[in-house]
CSV table of C-alpha atoms and ligand atoms in Angstrom, one decimal:
chain,number,residue,atom,x,y,z
A,1,MET,CA,0.1,0.0,0.0
A,2,ARG,CA,2.8,2.1,0.8
A,3,LYS,CA,3.9,2.9,-2.9
A,4,LEU,CA,0.6,3.8,-3.9
A,5,LEU,CA,0.1,6.5,-1.2
A,6,PRO,CA,-1.5,9.4,-2.6
A,7,PHE,CA,1.7,11.9,-3.1
A,8,ALA,CA,3.5,9.0,-4.7
A,9,LEU,CA,0.8,8.8,-7.2
A,10,LEU,CA,1.5,12.4,-8.0
A,11,LEU,CA,5.3,11.8,-8.1
A,12,GLY,CA,5.1,8.9,-10.6
A,13,ALA,CA,1.8,9.6,-12.7
A,14,ALA,CA,2.3,9.7,-16.1
A,15,ILE,CA,1.3,12.7,-18.1
A,16,PRO,CA,-0.7,11.3,-21.0
A,17,ALA,CA,0.1,12.9,-24.7
A,18,SER,CA,-2.7,15.5,-23.9
A,19,ALA,CA,-5.1,16.0,-26.9
A,20,GLY,CA,-4.7,19.8,-25.7
A,21,SER,CA,-6.1,21.5,-22.3
A,22,GLN,CA,-8.6,23.5,-24.2
A,23,GLU,CA,-10.8,20.3,-24.8
A,24,ARG,CA,-10.9,19.4,-21.3
A,25,LEU,CA,-13.3,21.2,-18.9
A,26,PRO,CA,-11.8,23.8,-16.8
A,27,VAL,CA,-11.0,22.8,-13.3
A,28,ILE,CA,-10.1,24.6,-9.8
A,29,ASP,CA,-8.7,21.9,-7.5
A,30,VAL,CA,-9.3,23.3,-4.2
A,31,HIS,CA,-7.2,20.4,-2.3
A,32,MET,CA,-3.7,20.1,-3.5
A,33,HIS,CA,-0.7,19.6,-1.2
A,34,ALA,CA,2.7,20.9,-1.3
A,35,PRO,CA,5.1,18.1,-0.2
A,36,SER,CA,4.7,17.2,3.2
A,37,SER,CA,7.7,15.0,4.0
A,38,PRO,CA,11.0,16.4,5.3
A,39,GLY,CA,13.7,17.4,2.9
A,40,ARG,CA,15.1,20.5,1.6
A,41,VAL,CA,12.6,22.7,-0.2
A,42,GLU,CA,15.0,22.6,-3.7
A,43,ASP,CA,15.0,18.8,-3.5
A,44,PHE,CA,11.4,18.7,-4.5
A,45,GLN,CA,11.6,20.9,-7.7
A,46,PRO,CA,10.8,17.8,-10.0
A,47,GLU,CA,7.7,17.5,-8.0
A,48,LEU,CA,6.9,21.0,-8.7
A,49,HIS,CA,7.6,20.9,-12.4
A,50,SER,CA,5.5,17.6,-12.9
A,51,TRP,CA,2.5,19.1,-11.0
A,52,ILE,CA,2.8,22.4,-13.4
A,53,THR,CA,2.7,20.3,-16.4
A,54,MET,CA,0.0,18.1,-15.1
A,55,MET,CA,-2.2,21.2,-14.2
A,56,ASP,CA,-1.5,22.5,-17.9
A,57,ASN,CA,-2.4,19.1,-19.5
A,58,LEU,CA,-5.6,18.7,-17.6
A,59,ASN,CA,-7.0,22.3,-17.8
A,60,VAL,CA,-6.3,23.1,-14.2
A,61,ARG,CA,-6.8,27.0,-14.0
A,62,LEU,CA,-6.4,27.1,-10.2
A,63,SER,CA,-5.3,25.4,-7.2
A,64,VAL,CA,-5.5,25.9,-3.5
A,65,LEU,CA,-2.2,24.8,-2.4
A,66,SER,CA,-2.1,23.6,1.2
A,67,GLY,CA,1.6,23.4,3.2
A,68,VAL,CA,3.5,24.5,5.9
A,69,PRO,CA,5.4,27.7,5.6
A,70,ASP,CA,8.7,26.8,3.9
A,71,ILE,CA,7.5,24.9,0.9
A,72,LEU,CA,4.3,26.7,0.8
A,73,PHE,CA,6.0,29.9,0.2
A,74,ALA,CA,8.5,28.6,-2.2
A,75,TRP,CA,6.1,26.6,-4.5
A,76,HIS,CA,3.6,29.8,-4.4
A,77,GLN,CA,6.4,32.2,-5.5
A,78,GLU,CA,7.0,29.8,-8.7
A,79,THR,CA,3.2,29.5,-9.3
A,80,GLY,CA,1.9,32.9,-8.6
A,81,ASP,CA,-1.5,33.4,-9.5
A,82,ARG,CA,-2.3,30.2,-10.2
A,83,VAL,CA,-2.3,29.2,-6.8
A,84,ILE,CA,-4.1,30.3,-3.6
A,85,PRO,CA,-1.6,29.5,-0.6
A,86,SER,CA,-3.1,27.8,2.3
A,87,LEU,CA,-1.8,27.0,5.8
A,88,LEU,CA,-1.5,23.3,7.1
A,89,PHE,CA,-1.8,23.1,10.6
A,90,PRO,CA,-2.1,22.0,13.6
A,91,CYS,CA,0.9,19.9,13.4
A,92,GLU,CA,2.0,17.2,16.4
A,93,ASN,CA,5.3,17.0,17.7
A,94,GLY,CA,6.3,19.7,15.5
A,95,VAL,CA,5.8,18.1,12.4
A,96,SER,CA,2.9,17.7,9.7
A,97,PHE,CA,0.2,14.8,10.0
A,98,ASN,CA,0.9,11.8,7.8
A,99,TRP,CA,4.2,12.9,6.3
A,100,GLY,CA,6.3,14.3,9.1
A,101,ARG,CA,7.6,17.5,7.8
A,102,PRO,CA,8.7,19.9,10.1
A,103,CYS,CA,5.9,22.8,10.4
A,104,PHE,CA,7.0,26.1,12.2
A,105,GLU,CA,10.2,28.0,13.0
A,106,ASP,CA,9.4,27.8,16.7
A,107,GLY,CA,9.0,24.2,16.7
A,108,GLY,CA,5.3,24.2,17.7
A,109,ASP,CA,2.2,22.8,16.6
A,110,TRP,CA,0.1,25.8,16.0
A,111,PRO,CA,0.8,28.8,13.8
A,112,ASP,CA,2.0,32.3,15.8
A,113,ILE,CA,-1.2,34.5,15.4
A,114,ASP,CA,1.1,37.8,14.9
A,115,ARG,CA,3.3,35.8,12.5
A,116,LEU,CA,-0.1,34.3,10.6
A,117,ARG,CA,-1.4,37.9,10.4
A,118,GLU,CA,2.0,39.4,8.8
A,119,ASP,CA,1.6,36.5,6.1
A,120,ILE,CA,-2.0,37.2,5.5
A,121,GLU,CA,-1.1,40.9,5.1
A,122,ALA,CA,1.5,40.2,2.6
A,123,GLY,CA,-0.4,37.8,0.7
A,124,ARG,CA,1.8,34.9,1.5
A,125,ILE,CA,-1.5,33.1,2.9
A,126,ARG,CA,-4.8,33.4,1.5
A,127,ALA,CA,-6.8,30.5,2.9
A,128,LEU,CA,-6.6,28.2,6.1
A,129,GLY,CA,-6.4,24.8,5.9
A,130,GLU,CA,-5.9,22.0,5.4
A,131,MET,CA,-6.9,22.2,9.1
A,132,GLY,CA,-6.7,18.9,10.7
A,133,PRO,CA,-8.3,18.8,13.9
A,134,GLN,CA,-9.4,15.1,14.0
A,135,TYR,CA,-5.6,14.2,13.7
A,136,LEU,CA,-5.4,15.4,17.5
A,137,GLY,CA,-8.8,13.9,18.4
A,138,LEU,CA,-10.3,17.4,18.6
A,139,SER,CA,-13.6,18.8,17.4
A,140,PRO,CA,-13.3,21.8,14.8
A,141,SER,CA,-15.3,23.9,17.2
A,142,ASP,CA,-12.7,23.4,20.3
A,143,GLU,CA,-11.6,26.6,21.7
A,144,ALA,CA,-8.2,26.1,20.2
A,145,PHE,CA,-9.1,26.8,16.9
A,146,GLU,CA,-11.0,30.1,18.0
A,147,PRO,CA,-8.2,32.8,17.2
A,148,TYR,CA,-8.0,31.1,13.7
A,149,PHE,CA,-11.7,31.2,13.0
A,150,ALA,CA,-11.6,34.8,14.3
A,151,LEU,CA,-8.7,35.6,11.7
A,152,ALA,CA,-10.5,34.1,8.9
A,153,GLU,CA,-13.6,36.2,9.6
A,154,GLU,CA,-11.6,39.5,10.1
A,155,TYR,CA,-9.5,38.7,6.7
A,156,ASP,CA,-12.5,37.0,5.0
A,157,LEU,CA,-10.4,34.0,4.1
A,158,PRO,CA,-12.0,30.5,3.4
A,159,VAL,CA,-11.3,27.5,5.7
A,160,PHE,CA,-10.7,23.8,4.7
A,161,ILE,CA,-11.1,21.2,7.4
A,162,HIS,CA,-10.2,17.6,7.1
A,163,MET,CA,-13.2,15.6,8.2
A,164,GLY,CA,-13.8,11.7,7.9
A,165,PRO,CA,-11.0,9.5,6.2
A,166,GLY,CA,-7.4,9.7,7.2
A,167,PRO,CA,-5.1,6.9,6.9
A,168,PRO,CA,-6.9,3.4,7.5
A,169,PHE,CA,-6.7,2.5,11.2
A,170,SER,CA,-5.2,5.9,12.0
A,171,ALA,CA,-4.6,5.6,15.7
A,172,TYR,CA,-2.9,2.2,15.3
A,173,GLU,CA,0.5,0.9,14.3
A,174,GLU,CA,-1.3,-0.7,11.3
A,175,ASN,CA,-1.6,3.0,10.0
A,176,PRO,CA,0.6,3.0,6.7
A,177,PHE,CA,1.8,6.2,6.6
A,178,ASP,CA,5.2,7.6,7.6
A,179,VAL,CA,4.0,9.4,10.9
A,180,ARG,CA,1.3,7.6,13.2
A,181,SER,CA,-1.6,9.8,14.6
A,182,PRO,CA,-2.3,8.1,17.7
A,183,ASN,CA,-4.8,10.7,18.8
A,184,TYR,CA,-6.9,10.4,15.5
A,185,ARG,CA,-10.4,9.7,16.1
A,186,ALA,CA,-13.3,8.9,14.0
A,187,ALA,CA,-15.8,10.4,15.9
A,188,ALA,CA,-13.9,13.9,15.6
A,189,GLY,CA,-14.7,13.8,12.0
A,190,ASN,CA,-18.5,14.1,12.2
A,191,PRO,CA,-19.6,17.4,10.4
A,192,LEU,CA,-22.1,18.2,13.0
A,193,LEU,CA,-19.3,18.9,15.1
A,194,LEU,CA,-18.7,22.0,13.1
A,195,GLU,CA,-22.1,23.5,14.1
A,196,GLU,CA,-20.9,25.8,16.9
A,197,VAL,CA,-18.1,27.3,15.1
A,198,LEU,CA,-19.9,27.8,12.2
A,199,LEU,CA,-22.7,29.9,14.5
A,200,ARG,CA,-20.0,31.7,16.1
A,201,HIS,CA,-18.7,32.9,12.7
A,202,PRO,CA,-21.4,33.0,10.3
A,203,ARG,CA,-19.3,34.8,7.5
A,204,VAL,CA,-16.6,32.3,7.2
A,205,ARG,CA,-16.8,30.2,4.2
A,206,VAL,CA,-15.9,26.5,5.5
A,207,VAL,CA,-15.1,23.7,3.2
A,208,VAL,CA,-15.5,20.1,4.7
A,209,LEU,CA,-12.7,18.1,2.9
A,210,HIS,CA,-13.5,14.6,2.3
A,211,ALA,CA,-17.2,15.5,3.0
A,212,GLY,CA,-17.2,14.1,6.3
A,213,TRP,CA,-17.3,10.3,4.7
A,214,PRO,CA,-19.1,8.1,5.3
A,215,LEU,CA,-21.6,10.7,7.2
A,216,ALA,CA,-23.6,11.6,4.3
A,217,ASP,CA,-26.6,12.0,6.3
A,218,GLU,CA,-24.8,14.5,8.5
A,219,MET,CA,-23.1,16.3,5.5
A,220,VAL,CA,-26.3,17.1,4.1
A,221,LEU,CA,-28.2,18.0,7.1
A,222,MET,CA,-25.2,20.5,7.7
A,223,LEU,CA,-25.6,21.7,4.0
A,224,TYR,CA,-29.2,22.2,4.6
A,225,GLN,CA,-28.7,24.3,7.9
A,226,HIS,CA,-25.7,26.4,6.9
A,227,PRO,CA,-25.4,28.2,3.9
A,228,GLN,CA,-21.7,29.3,4.1
A,229,LEU,CA,-20.6,25.5,4.0
A,230,TYR,CA,-19.4,23.3,1.2
A,231,ALA,CA,-18.3,19.8,0.8
A,232,GLU,CA,-15.2,18.7,-1.1
A,233,VAL,CA,-14.9,15.1,-2.4
A,234,GLY,CA,-11.0,14.7,-2.5
A,235,LEU,CA,-9.4,11.1,-1.4
A,236,LEU,CA,-12.8,9.3,-2.5
A,237,GLN,CA,-11.5,8.9,-6.0
A,238,TRP,CA,-8.7,6.6,-4.6
A,239,THR,CA,-9.7,3.1,-5.8
A,240,ASP,CA,-7.4,1.1,-3.4
A,241,ILE,CA,-9.2,2.3,-0.4
A,242,PHE,CA,-12.8,3.5,-2.0
A,243,PRO,CA,-14.8,1.1,-4.1
A,244,ARG,CA,-15.8,3.5,-6.8
A,245,ASP,CA,-19.8,2.2,-6.1
A,246,GLU,CA,-19.1,3.3,-2.6
A,247,TYR,CA,-17.8,6.9,-3.7
A,248,TYR,CA,-20.8,7.5,-6.3
A,249,SER,CA,-23.3,6.2,-4.0
A,250,PHE,CA,-22.0,8.7,-1.5
A,251,LEU,CA,-21.7,11.6,-4.0
A,252,ARG,CA,-25.2,10.8,-5.2
A,253,ARG,CA,-26.6,11.1,-1.9
A,254,LEU,CA,-25.1,14.5,-1.5
A,255,VAL,CA,-26.7,15.4,-5.3
A,256,ARG,CA,-29.9,13.9,-4.5
A,257,ALA,CA,-30.5,16.2,-1.6
A,258,GLY,CA,-30.0,19.1,-3.8
A,259,PHE,CA,-26.5,20.4,-3.1
A,260,ALA,CA,-24.7,19.8,-6.4
A,261,ASP,CA,-24.0,23.6,-6.4
A,262,ARG,CA,-22.0,23.3,-2.9
A,263,ILE,CA,-19.8,20.3,-4.0
A,264,LEU,CA,-16.5,21.0,-4.9
A,265,PHE,CA,-13.4,19.2,-6.6
A,266,GLY,CA,-10.2,18.6,-4.8
A,267,SER,CA,-7.4,16.1,-6.0
A,268,ASP,CA,-5.7,15.6,-2.7
A,269,THR,CA,-3.0,15.3,-5.0
A,270,MET,CA,-4.7,12.5,-7.2
A,271,LEU,CA,-5.6,15.1,-10.1
A,272,GLU,CA,-6.3,13.3,-13.1
A,273,GLU,CA,-7.9,10.0,-11.2
A,274,GLY,CA,-10.3,12.6,-9.4
A,275,ILE,CA,-11.2,14.7,-12.4
A,276,ASP,CA,-12.2,11.3,-14.5
A,277,ALA,CA,-14.2,10.3,-11.6
A,278,ILE,CA,-16.4,13.2,-11.7
A,279,LEU,CA,-16.4,13.1,-15.9
A,280,GLU,CA,-17.1,9.4,-15.7
A,281,ALA,CA,-20.3,9.8,-13.2
A,282,ASP,CA,-23.4,9.2,-15.1
A,283,PHE,CA,-25.7,10.2,-12.7
A,284,LEU,CA,-24.2,14.0,-12.9
A,285,THR,CA,-25.5,16.4,-15.3
A,286,ASP,CA,-23.0,18.2,-17.9
A,287,GLU,CA,-24.1,21.2,-15.8
A,288,GLN,CA,-23.2,19.2,-12.7
A,289,LYS,CA,-20.2,18.3,-13.8
A,290,ALA,CA,-18.9,21.8,-14.7
A,291,GLY,CA,-20.1,22.9,-11.5
A,292,ILE,CA,-18.2,20.6,-9.3
A,293,LEU,CA,-15.2,20.7,-11.3
A,294,CYS,CA,-15.0,24.6,-11.7
A,295,LYS,CA,-17.7,26.9,-11.0
A,296,ASN,CA,-18.7,25.9,-7.5
A,297,ALA,CA,-15.1,26.6,-6.6
A,298,ALA,CA,-15.2,30.1,-8.5
A,299,GLU,CA,-18.3,31.1,-6.4
A,300,LEU,CA,-16.8,30.0,-3.1
A,301,LEU,CA,-13.4,31.8,-3.9
A,302,ARG,CA,-15.4,34.9,-5.2
A,303,LEU,CA,-13.7,34.6,-8.6
A,304,GLY,CA,-16.7,35.2,-11.1
A,305,GLU,CA,-17.1,32.6,-13.7
A,306,GLU,CA,-14.6,34.0,-16.1
A,307,ILE,CA,-11.9,31.7,-14.9
A,308,CYS,CA,-14.2,28.7,-15.8
A,309,ARG,CA,-15.0,29.7,-19.6
B,1,ZN,ZN1,-7.5,15.4,4.4
């Protein structure tokens, strides 16, 4: 399983001789990761270039790029306005979840608020997430996140929160990822746990990454109750873990409930597989596919529809 972990797929993915990106539907990827493994930033240049080529070939117009500061800032500098840089946190024992890249200069697990404010004002950070409270067994409404939601509200930043599936057997030794997550709790991935923080900060746009799988009923109920909430489907395209029927019946449940216009595409580094899974879903109309792949994200990010033409 290890060699098939998502980021490895990015590294090894073949780029098809493209028929030309203009023939493909435009895409906004709201869930891309800068490398989260340890290592010198410059050593990841090949990954950066293969990702840029893949964005070109697959007609990806914009990506929300999540990472810890050093590599996030470096990759943003090289990609400019094709990327919305987004800060990944909290960390655990000073390193990022799953992969172990050291996070902050002070060695802590949480971003310093004054420093974060500077980075936001300088345009180095334009979104918050992937936030992973579940990796620490925390609810997203835990007071530890309160200063960050307050900042998101003050600067009108979208917030991206991991809810639902982490690695299989996350809290056990059997967890196949480089860094174990003994504090991971399934129960902390219930979308209902967002309710208090959403009500405290009703103007903050919040995206549930992985859509809280498999809790479709809870996700539907939260979309029904909270207009500022979106669901993103990254990771669910990974057929090693999620049988395609399971992904589709989960996605269909959200669509059937009437929320196709608040479902977002995210690759979680598996770009081509993720796009193809949406394109091949025969229960989606062409309009719904275009919405999920691009227009809904343009709306969330307040970019106007131009970017999706
Ligand atoms: Zn995640």
